[in-house]
CSV table of C-alpha atoms and ligand atoms in Angstrom, one decimal:
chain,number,residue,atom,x,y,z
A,19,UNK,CA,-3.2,14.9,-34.0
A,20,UNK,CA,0.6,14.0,-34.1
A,21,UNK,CA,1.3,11.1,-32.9
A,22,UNK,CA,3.1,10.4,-29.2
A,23,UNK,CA,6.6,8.0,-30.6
A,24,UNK,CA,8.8,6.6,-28.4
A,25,UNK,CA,11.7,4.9,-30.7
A,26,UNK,CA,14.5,2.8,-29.5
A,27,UNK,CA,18.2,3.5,-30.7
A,28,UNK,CA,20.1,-0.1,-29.9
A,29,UNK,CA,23.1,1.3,-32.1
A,30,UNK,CA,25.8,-1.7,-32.7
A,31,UNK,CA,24.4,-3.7,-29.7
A,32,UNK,CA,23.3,-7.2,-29.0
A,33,UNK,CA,23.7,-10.0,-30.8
A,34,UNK,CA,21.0,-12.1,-33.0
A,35,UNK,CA,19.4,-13.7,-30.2
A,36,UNK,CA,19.4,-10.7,-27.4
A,37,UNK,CA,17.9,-8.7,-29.6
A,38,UNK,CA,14.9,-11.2,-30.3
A,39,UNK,CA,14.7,-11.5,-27.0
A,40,UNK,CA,14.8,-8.3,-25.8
A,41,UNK,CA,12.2,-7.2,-28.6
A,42,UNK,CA,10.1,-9.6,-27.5
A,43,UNK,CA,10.4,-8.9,-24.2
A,44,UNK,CA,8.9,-5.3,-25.1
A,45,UNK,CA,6.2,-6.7,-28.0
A,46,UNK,CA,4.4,-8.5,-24.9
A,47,UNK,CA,4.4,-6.0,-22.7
A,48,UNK,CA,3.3,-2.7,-24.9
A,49,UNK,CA,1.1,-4.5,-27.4
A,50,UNK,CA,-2.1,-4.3,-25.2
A,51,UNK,CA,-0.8,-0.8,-23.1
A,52,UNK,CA,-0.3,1.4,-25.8
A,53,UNK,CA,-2.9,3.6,-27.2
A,54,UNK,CA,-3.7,4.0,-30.9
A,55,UNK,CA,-1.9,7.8,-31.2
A,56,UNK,CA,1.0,6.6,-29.7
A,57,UNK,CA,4.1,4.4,-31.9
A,58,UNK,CA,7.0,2.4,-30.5
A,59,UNK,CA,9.8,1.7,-32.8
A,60,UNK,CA,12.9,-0.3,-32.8
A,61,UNK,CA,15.3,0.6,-34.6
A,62,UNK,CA,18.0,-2.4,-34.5
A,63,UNK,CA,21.2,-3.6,-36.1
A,64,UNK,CA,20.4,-4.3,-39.9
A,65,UNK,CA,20.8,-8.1,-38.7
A,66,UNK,CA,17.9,-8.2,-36.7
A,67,UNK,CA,15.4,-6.1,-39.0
A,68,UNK,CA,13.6,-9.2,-40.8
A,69,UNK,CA,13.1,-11.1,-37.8
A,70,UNK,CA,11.6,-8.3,-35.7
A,71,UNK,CA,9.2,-7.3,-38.2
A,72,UNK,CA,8.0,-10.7,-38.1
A,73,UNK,CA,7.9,-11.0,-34.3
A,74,UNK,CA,5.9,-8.0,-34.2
A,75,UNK,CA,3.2,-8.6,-37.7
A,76,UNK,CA,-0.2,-7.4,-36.3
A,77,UNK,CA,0.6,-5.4,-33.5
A,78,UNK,CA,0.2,-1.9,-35.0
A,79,UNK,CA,1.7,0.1,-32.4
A,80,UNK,CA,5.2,-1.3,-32.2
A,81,UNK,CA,7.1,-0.5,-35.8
A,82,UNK,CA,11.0,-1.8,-37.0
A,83,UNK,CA,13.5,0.6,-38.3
A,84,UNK,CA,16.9,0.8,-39.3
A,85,UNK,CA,19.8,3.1,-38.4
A,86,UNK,CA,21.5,4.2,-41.3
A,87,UNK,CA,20.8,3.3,-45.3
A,88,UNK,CA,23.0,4.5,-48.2
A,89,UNK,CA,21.8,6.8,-50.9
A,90,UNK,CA,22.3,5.0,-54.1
A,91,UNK,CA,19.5,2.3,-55.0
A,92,UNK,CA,21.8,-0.7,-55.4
A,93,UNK,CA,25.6,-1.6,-56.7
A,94,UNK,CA,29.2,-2.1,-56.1
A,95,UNK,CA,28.9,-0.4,-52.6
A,96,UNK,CA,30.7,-3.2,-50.6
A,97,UNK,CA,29.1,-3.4,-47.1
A,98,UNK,CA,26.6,-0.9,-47.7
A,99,UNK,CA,22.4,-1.1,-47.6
A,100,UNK,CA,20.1,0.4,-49.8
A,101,UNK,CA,16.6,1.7,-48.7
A,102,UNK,CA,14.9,-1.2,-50.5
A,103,UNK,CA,16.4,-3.4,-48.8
A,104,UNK,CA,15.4,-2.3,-45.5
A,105,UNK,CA,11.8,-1.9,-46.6
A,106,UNK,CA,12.0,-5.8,-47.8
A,107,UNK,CA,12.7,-6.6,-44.3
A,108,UNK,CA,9.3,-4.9,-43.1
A,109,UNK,CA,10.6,-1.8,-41.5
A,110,UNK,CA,9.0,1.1,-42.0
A,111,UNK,CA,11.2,3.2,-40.6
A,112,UNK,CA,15.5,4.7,-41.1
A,113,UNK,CA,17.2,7.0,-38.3
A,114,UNK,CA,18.9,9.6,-40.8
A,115,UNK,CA,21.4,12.3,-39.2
A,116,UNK,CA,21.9,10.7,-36.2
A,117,UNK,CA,25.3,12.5,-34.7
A,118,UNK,CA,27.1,10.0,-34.2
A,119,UNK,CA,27.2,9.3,-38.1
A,120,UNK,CA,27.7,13.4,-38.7
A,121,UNK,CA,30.9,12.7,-36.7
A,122,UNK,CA,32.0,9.3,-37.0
A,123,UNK,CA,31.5,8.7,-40.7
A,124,UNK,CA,31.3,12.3,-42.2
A,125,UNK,CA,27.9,12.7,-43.4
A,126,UNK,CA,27.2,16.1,-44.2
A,127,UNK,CA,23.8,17.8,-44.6
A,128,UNK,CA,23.8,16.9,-48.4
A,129,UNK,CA,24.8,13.6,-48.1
A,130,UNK,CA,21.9,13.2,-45.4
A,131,UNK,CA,19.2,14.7,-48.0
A,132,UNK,CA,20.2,12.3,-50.6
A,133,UNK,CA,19.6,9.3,-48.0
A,134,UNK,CA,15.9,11.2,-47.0
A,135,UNK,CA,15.0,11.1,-50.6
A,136,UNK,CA,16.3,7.6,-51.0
A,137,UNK,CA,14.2,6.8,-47.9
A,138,UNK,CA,10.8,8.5,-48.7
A,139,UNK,CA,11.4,7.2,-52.5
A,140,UNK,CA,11.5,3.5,-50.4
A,141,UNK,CA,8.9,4.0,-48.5
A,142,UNK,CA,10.9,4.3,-45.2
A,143,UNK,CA,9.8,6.7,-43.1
A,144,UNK,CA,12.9,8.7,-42.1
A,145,UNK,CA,13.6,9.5,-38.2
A,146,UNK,CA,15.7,12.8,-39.0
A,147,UNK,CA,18.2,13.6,-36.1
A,148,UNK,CA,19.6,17.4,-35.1
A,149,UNK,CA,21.3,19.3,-32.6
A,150,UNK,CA,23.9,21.0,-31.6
A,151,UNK,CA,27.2,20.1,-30.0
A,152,UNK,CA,28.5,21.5,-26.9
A,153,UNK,CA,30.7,24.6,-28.3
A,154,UNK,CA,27.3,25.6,-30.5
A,155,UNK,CA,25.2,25.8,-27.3
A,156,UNK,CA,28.0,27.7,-25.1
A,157,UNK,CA,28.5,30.2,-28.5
A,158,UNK,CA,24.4,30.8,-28.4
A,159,UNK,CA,24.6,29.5,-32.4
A,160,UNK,CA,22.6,27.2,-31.8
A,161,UNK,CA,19.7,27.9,-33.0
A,162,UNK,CA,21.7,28.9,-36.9
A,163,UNK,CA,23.1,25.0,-36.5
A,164,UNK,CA,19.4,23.7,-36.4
A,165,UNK,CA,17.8,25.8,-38.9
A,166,UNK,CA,20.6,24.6,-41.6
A,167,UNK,CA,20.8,21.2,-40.1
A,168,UNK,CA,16.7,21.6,-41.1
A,169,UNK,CA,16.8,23.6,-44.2
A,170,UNK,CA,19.6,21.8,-46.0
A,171,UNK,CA,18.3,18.2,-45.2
A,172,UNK,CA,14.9,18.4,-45.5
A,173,UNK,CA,13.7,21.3,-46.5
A,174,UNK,CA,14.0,20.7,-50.8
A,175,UNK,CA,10.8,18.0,-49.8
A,176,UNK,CA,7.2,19.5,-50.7
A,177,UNK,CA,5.1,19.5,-48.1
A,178,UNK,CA,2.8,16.1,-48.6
A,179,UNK,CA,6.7,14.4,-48.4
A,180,UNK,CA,8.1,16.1,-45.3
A,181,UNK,CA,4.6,14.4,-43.8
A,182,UNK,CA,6.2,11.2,-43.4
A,183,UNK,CA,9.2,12.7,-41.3
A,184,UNK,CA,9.8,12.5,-37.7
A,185,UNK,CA,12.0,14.4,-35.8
A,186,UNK,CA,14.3,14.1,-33.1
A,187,UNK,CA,16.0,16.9,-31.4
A,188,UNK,CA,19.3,15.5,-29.9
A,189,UNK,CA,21.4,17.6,-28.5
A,190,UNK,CA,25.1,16.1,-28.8
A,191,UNK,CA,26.2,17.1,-25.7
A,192,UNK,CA,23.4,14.7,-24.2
A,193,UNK,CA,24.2,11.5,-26.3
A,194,UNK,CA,25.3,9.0,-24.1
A,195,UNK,CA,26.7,11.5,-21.5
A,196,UNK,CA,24.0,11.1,-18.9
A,197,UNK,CA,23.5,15.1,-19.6
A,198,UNK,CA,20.1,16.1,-20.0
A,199,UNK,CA,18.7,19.2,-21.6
A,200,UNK,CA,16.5,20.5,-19.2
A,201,UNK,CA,12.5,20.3,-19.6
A,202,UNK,CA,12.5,24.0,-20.4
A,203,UNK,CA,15.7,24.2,-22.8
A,204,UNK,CA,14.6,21.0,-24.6
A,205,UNK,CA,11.0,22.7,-24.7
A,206,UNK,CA,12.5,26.1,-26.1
A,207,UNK,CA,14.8,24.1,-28.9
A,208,UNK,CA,11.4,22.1,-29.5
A,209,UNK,CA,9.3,25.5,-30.1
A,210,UNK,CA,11.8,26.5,-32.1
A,211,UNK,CA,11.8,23.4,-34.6
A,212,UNK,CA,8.2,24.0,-35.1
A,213,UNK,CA,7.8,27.3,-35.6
A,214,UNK,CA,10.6,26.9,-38.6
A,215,UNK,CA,8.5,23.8,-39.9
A,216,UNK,CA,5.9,26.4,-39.7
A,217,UNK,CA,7.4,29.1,-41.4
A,218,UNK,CA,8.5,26.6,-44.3
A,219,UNK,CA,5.3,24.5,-44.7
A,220,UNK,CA,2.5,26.1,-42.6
A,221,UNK,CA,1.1,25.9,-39.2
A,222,UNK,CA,-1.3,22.8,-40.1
A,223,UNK,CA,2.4,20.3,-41.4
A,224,UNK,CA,4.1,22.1,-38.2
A,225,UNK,CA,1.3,20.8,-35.4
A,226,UNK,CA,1.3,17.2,-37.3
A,227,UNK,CA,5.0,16.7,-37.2
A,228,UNK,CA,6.4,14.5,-34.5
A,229,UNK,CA,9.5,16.4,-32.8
A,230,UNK,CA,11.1,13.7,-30.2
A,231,UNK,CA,13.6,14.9,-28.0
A,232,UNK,CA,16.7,12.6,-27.0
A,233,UNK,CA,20.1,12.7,-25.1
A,234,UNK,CA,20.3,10.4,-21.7
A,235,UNK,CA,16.5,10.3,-21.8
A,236,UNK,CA,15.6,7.6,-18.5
A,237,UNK,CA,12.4,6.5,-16.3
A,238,UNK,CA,13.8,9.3,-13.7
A,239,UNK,CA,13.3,12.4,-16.6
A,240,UNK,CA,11.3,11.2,-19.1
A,241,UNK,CA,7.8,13.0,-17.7
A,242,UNK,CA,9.3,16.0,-17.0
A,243,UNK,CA,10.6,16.1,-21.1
A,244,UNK,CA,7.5,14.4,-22.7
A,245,UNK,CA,5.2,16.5,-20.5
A,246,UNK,CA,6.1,19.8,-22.3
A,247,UNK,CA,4.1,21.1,-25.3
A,248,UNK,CA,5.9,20.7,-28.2
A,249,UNK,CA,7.4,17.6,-27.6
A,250,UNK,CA,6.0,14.6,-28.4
A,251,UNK,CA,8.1,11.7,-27.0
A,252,UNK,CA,11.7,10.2,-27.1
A,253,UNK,CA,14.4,8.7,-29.0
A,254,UNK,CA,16.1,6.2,-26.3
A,255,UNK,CA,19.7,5.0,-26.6
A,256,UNK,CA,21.2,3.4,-23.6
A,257,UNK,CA,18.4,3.4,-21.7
A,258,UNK,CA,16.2,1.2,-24.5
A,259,UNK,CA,18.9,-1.5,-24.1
A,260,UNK,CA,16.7,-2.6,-20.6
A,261,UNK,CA,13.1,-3.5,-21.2
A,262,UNK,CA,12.4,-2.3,-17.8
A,263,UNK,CA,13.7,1.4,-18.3
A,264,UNK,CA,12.1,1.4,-21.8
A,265,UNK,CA,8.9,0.0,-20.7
A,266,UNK,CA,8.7,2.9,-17.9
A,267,UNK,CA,9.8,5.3,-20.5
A,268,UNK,CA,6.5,4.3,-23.0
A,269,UNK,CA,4.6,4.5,-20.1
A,270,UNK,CA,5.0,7.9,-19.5
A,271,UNK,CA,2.5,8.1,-22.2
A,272,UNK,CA,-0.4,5.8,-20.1
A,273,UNK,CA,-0.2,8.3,-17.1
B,302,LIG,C1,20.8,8.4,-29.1
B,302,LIG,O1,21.8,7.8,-29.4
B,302,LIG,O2,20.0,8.7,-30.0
B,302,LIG,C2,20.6,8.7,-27.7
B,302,LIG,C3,19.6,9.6,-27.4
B,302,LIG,O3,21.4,8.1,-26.8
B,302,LIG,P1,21.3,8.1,-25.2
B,302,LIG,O4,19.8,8.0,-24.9
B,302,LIG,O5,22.1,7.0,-24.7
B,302,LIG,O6,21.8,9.5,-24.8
């Protein structure tokens, strides 16, 4: 069975403290709800990594993760973090693709599967973002953006490495917007995903693979997303910034 993951993007927010707080906030209250098939990460600012993976040491279902790593294993990269060192931390676990790095900072699909070999090569376990802006959608291309965004990233892995990927469908037009793909479009993308991971590594690495959705995910639309078939929980931005709204999000999961 794949697992149910609801993962926590804080991108650059909180400081040191608030986000110790904030994680702790969310270690007490999921660490006796959440069932065994079912994963919460956080994936903080590199300055909280360490210290979260010590606040949450023995409770299984809640995991650490970063948001970006560089590609190269060490060197004269000034300001930059290598996949070891965010396994050295404890995390188990990188956001790779996200859009906002696609746009921001120019990473391109073969940049991306140079930091998702670094990853797996680590340890990390990369949470691989794609989707398609809002011009994709309105042409109908869609679908060609996420196949490449697929094949190109992730697809040189073998099967028994593209096990330790999760994926989240976000489609950039939702990020941060407060526009939500609807249940049955984010269900049709999700479909979609699965039967390419199908086509590419079988039917048995398609139905284990964890596709989450995300883009202005909340407590009001979270059931309606996570209660279609093929997709198998969220990756939160704004809305993991509140333990409340996150903690109603997970608990979509509980029934
Ligand atoms: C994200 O950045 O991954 C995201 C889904 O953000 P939001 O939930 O705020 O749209």
């Amino acid at each position: 069975m794949r697992k149910n993951i609801v993962a926590g993007n804080w991108k650059m927010n909180l400081d040191y403290e608030q986000g110790l707080s904030l994680f702790s906030e969310i270690v007490n209250m999921v660490k006796d709800e959440v069932r065994g098939d079912q994963q919460v990460i956080i994936c903080s600012p590199f300055i909280h990594l360490a210290s979260l993976s010590k606040l949450s040491a023995g409770v299984t279902n809640v995991a650490v993760g970063a948001q970006n790593i560089n590609e190269a294993a060490s060197g004269a990269y000034t300001g930059e973090i290598s996949a070891s060192q965010v396994k050295s931390t404890g995390s188990e676990y990188v956001i790779l693709g996200h859009s906002e790095r696609r746009a921001y900072y120019g990473e391109t699909d073969s940049l991306l599967a140079k930091k998702v070999d670094a990853a797996l090569a680590n340890g990390l376990k990369p949470i691989f973002c794609i989707g398609e802006t809002k011009d994709e959608r309105e042409s109908g291309s869609y679908y060609d953006v996420i196949k490449t965004q697929l094949s190109a990233g992730l697809f040189h892995l073998d099967a028994e490495a593209f096990a330790a990927i999760v994926l989240a469908y976000e489609p950039v037009w939702a990020i941060g917007t407060g526009l939500t793909a609807s249940p049955e479009q984010a269900q049709e993308v999700h479909a979609f995903i699965r039967k390419t991971l199908a086509e590419q590594y079988g039917q048995a690495v398609a139905d284990q693979t964890s596709i989450l959705y995300g883009g202005s995910a909340n407590p009001a639309n979270a059931e309606s997303l996570f209660s279609q078939p093929d997709i198998d929980g969220g990756l939160i931005g704004g809305a993991s910034l509140k333990s409340r709204d996150f903690l109603q999000i997970i608990n979509v999961f509980n029934g």
